[in-house]
C-alpha atoms as one frame of an Amber mdcrd trajectory, in Angstrom:
protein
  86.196 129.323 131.577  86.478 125.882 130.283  83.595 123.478 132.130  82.789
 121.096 129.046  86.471 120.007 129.956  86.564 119.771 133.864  85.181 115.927
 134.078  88.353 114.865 131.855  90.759 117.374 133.694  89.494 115.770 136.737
  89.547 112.149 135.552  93.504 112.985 134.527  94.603 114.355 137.736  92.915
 111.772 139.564  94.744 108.958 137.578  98.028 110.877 138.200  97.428 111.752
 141.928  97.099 107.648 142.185 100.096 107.034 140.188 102.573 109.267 142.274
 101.559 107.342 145.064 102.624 104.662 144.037 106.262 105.710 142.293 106.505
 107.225 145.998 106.398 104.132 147.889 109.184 102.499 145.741 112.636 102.447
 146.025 115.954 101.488 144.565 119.324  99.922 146.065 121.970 102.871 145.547
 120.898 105.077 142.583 119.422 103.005 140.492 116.106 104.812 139.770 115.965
 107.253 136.944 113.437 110.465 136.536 113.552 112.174 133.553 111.789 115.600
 132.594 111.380 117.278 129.513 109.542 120.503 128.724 107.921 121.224 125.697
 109.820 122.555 122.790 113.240 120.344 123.693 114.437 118.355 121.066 113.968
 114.505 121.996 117.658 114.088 119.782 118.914 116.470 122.131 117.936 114.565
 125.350 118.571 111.005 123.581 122.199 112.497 122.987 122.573 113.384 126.698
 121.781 109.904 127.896 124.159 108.157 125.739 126.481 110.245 127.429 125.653
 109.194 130.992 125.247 105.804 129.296 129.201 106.342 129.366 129.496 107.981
 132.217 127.893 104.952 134.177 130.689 103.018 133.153 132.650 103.962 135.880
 130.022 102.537 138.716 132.407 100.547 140.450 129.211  98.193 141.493 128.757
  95.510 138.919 125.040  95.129 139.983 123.935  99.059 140.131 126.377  99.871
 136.451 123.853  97.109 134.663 120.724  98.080 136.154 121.565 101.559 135.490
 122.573 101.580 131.857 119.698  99.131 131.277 117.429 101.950 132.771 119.409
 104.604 130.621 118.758 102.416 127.310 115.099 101.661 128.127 114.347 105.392
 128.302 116.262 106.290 124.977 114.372 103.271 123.263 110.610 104.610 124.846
 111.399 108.206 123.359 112.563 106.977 120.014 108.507 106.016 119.714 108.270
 109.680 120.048 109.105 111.858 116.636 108.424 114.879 118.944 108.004 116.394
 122.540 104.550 116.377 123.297 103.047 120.036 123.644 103.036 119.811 127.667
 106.405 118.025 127.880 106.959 113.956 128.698 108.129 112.327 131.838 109.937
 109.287 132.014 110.827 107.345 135.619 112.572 103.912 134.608 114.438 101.793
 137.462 115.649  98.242 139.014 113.204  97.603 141.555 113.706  95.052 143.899
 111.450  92.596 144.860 113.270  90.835 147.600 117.073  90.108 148.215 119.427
  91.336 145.998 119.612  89.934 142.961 115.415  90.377 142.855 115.290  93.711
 140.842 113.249  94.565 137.776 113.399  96.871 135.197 110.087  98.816 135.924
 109.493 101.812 133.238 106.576 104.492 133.624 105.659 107.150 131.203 103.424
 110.271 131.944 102.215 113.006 130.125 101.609 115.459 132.312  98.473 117.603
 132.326 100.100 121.070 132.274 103.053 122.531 130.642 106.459 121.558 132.931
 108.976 124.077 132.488 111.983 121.760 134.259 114.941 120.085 132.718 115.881
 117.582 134.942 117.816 113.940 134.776 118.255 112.641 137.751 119.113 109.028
 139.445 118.476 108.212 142.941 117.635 105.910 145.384 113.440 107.000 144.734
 111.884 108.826 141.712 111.561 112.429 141.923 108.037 113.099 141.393 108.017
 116.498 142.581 107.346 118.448 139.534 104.380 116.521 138.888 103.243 116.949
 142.273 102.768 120.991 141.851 100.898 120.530 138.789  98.099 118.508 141.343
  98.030 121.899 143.460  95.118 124.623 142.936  95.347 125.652 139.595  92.027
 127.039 138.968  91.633 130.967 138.647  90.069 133.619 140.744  88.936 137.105
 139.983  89.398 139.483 142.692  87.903 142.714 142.772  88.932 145.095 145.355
  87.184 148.424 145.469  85.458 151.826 147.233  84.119 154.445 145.712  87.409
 156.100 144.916  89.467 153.314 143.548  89.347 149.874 142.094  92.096 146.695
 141.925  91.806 143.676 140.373  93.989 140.732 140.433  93.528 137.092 139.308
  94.937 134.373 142.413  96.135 130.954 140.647  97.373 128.794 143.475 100.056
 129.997 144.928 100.600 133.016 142.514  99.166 136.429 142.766  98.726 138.542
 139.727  97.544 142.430 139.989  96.254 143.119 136.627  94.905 146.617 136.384
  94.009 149.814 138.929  91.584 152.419 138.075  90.202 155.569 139.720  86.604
 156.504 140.128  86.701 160.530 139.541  84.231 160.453 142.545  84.457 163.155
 144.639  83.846 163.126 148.069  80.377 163.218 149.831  79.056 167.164 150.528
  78.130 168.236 154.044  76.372 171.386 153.605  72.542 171.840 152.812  70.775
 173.528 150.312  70.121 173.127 146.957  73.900 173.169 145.664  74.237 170.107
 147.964  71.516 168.469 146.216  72.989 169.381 143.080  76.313 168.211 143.895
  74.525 164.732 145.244  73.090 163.979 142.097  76.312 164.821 140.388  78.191
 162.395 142.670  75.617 159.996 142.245  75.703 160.159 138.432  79.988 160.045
 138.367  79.565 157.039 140.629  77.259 154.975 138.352  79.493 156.083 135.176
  81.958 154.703 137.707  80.411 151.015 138.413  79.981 150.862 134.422  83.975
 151.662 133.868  84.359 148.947 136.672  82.252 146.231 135.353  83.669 146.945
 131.505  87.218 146.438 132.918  86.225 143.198 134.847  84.496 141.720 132.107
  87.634 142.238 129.448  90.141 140.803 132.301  87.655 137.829 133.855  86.147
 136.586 130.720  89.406 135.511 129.066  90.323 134.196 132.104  90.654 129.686
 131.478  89.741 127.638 134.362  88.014 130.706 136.046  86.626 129.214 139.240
  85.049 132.348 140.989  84.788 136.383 141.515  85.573 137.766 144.516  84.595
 141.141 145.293  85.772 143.192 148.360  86.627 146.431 149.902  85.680 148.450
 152.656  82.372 149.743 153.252  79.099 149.570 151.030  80.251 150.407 147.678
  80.745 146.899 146.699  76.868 145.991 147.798  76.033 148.542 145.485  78.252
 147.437 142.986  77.524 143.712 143.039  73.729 143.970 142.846  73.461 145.783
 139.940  74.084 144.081 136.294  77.414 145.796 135.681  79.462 142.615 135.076
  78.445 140.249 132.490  76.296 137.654 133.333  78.872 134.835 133.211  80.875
 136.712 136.104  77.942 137.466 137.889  76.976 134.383 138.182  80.479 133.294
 139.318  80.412 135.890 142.686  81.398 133.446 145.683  81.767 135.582 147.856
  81.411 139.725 149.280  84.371 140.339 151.168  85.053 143.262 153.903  88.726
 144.716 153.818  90.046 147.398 156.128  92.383 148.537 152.801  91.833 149.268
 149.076  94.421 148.794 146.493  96.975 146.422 146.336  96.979 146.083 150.559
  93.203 145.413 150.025  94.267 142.302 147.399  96.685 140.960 150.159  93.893
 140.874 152.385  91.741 138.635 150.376  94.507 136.296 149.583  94.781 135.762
 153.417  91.082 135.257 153.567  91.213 133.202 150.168  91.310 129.580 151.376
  88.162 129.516 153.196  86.281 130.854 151.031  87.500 128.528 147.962  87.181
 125.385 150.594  83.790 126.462 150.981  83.198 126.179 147.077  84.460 122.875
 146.967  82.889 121.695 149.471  79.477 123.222 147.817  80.167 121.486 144.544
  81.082 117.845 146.128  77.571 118.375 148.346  75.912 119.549 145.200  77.264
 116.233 143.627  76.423 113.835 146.409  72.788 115.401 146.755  71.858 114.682
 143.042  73.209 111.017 143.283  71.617 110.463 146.501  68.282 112.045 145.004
  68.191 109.737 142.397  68.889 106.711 144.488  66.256 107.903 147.260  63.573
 108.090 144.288  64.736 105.242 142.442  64.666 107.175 139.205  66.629 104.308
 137.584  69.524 107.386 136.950  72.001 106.112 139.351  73.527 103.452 140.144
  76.340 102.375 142.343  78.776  99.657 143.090  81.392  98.011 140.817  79.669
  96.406 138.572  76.454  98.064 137.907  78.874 101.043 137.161  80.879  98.918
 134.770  78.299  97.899 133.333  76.909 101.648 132.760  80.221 102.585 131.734
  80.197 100.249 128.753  77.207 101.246 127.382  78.086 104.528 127.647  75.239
 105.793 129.507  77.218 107.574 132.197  76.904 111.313 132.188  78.788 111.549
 136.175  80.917 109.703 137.548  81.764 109.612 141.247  84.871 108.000 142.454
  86.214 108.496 146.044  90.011 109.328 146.332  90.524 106.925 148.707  89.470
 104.002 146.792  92.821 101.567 146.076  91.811  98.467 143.427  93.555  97.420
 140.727  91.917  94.921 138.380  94.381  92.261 136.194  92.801  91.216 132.343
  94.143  87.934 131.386  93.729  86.725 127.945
């Protein structure tokens, strides 16, 4: 649960959302555009040997135009990771091509190097007409963690959803029995009995949240479900630790328990987590506009006023629209 680090997580995936879009929207003549990929741990000797192999292997282009701009490419990339004594820890990407400009004979050596945000795991050399930007592309899907909690008063499931993947962590079973019918005083024996199983119950629930949730990075919310009012009971009550508790988005009603009861959440999962962002960006918007609607002298906006800001470091948010497309040139 990392928030002193989401403004620079954000600021990073925003800057390489923007710069995918634009290696997208170039292209090559033949396959003149490298993308290279290297996960953490591989040896940059290794890779730098590889590409002096398909240094030699581009030899045999029969194109005098595309066998130049490609071994060109090929020897820019080896000389950019000789400035590197090491793989960085999350792996380096490299996308190096002739791009043209106009007619043939136009093309320039264009070289772009990324360090990507999160861990790659792929291998991959590859030259093409475009740059293969894929990879970097799922690292800009959901990644943030949610706890799911799926129980009844017999059973609990939990599971942690991380974009697309689903992980069921742990099961446990209440030792609750079933609700008494007859009257009498053994029935109100037995109630109390239940009742007293079920809170030793909630407690074993909560304890096993808290150790799974809390080392959980990136935890976004808890989601707590299951069919009827057990989880009510549950969720009001100060069984999970505060941090969690605080984190509930959302009390969900499944027709299953268990690992069905999980699946059902998942399916239900993208509303409610499009709801959350859409609370936080509201949340965001409300403040700024507060401060502009009091004139607190606490926000500002437009270009320069926020350059301005930015240099003196008094900027605590920042607020930048995804759609916003200017690039600014510094000559000296």
């Amino acid at each position: 649960m990392r928030d002193e680090k989401a403004p620079s997580a954000s600021l990073a995936r925003y800057r390489l959302r923007k710069l995918l879009d634009m290696l997208k929207s170039k292209e090559g003549r033949g396959t003149q555009l490298i993308s290279l990929y290297i996960p953490p741990g591989r040896r940059i000797s290794d890779v730098i040997a590889m590409l002096r192999q398909e240094y030699g292997t581009a030899a045999n282009i029969k194109s005098d135009t595309t066998r130049k701009n490609v071994q060109d490419a090929i020897v820019r990339v080896m000389q950019r990771l000789r400035l590197f004594k090491e793989t960085p820890e999350n792996g380096l990407v490299i996308f190096c091509g002739a791009i043209p400009r106009s007619g043939p004979g136009t093309e320039r050596l264009e070289t772009y190097v990324v360090i990507p945000p999160e861990p790659i795991n792929v291998y991959l050399y590859r030259c093409d007409s475009r740059f293969h930007v894929e990879p970097l592309e799922e690292l800009l899907k959901e990644r943030e963690a949610y706890g799911i909690i799926v129980m009844d008063a017999e059973s609990a499931t939990y599971a942690i959803l991380r974009g697309r993947r689903l992980e069921v962590v742990k099961h446990i079973t209440s030792g609750v029995p079933g609700k008494h019918h007859k009257g009498g005083q053994s029935a109100r024996r037995f109630q109390r009995l239940r009742e007293m199983k079920l809170l030793n119950y909630f407690a074993r629930v909560g304890k096993h949240a808290n150790e799974i949730f809390l080392k959980v990075p990136d935890l976004k919310g808890i989601i707590i479900a299951g069919p009827g009012p057990t989880k009510y009971d549950f969720a009001e009550r100060d069984y999970l630790d505060y941090r969690l508790k605080q984190r509930i988005i959302a009390i969900l009603d499944t027709a299953y328990t268990e690992e069905f009861g999980v699946r059902e959440v998942v399916e239900k999962a993208p509303e409610v987590m499009a709801k959350v962002r859409y609370v936080e960006e509201k949340r965001l918007m409300q403040k700024f506009l507060y401060h502009i609607g009091h004139d607190t002298g606490l926000a500002v906006y437009g270009e320069s006023e926020v350059r301005r800001c930015l240099k003196m470091g008094a900027v605590d948010t920042l607020l930048v629209s995804e759609g916003l497309d200017l690039i600014r040139v510094v000559i000296r």
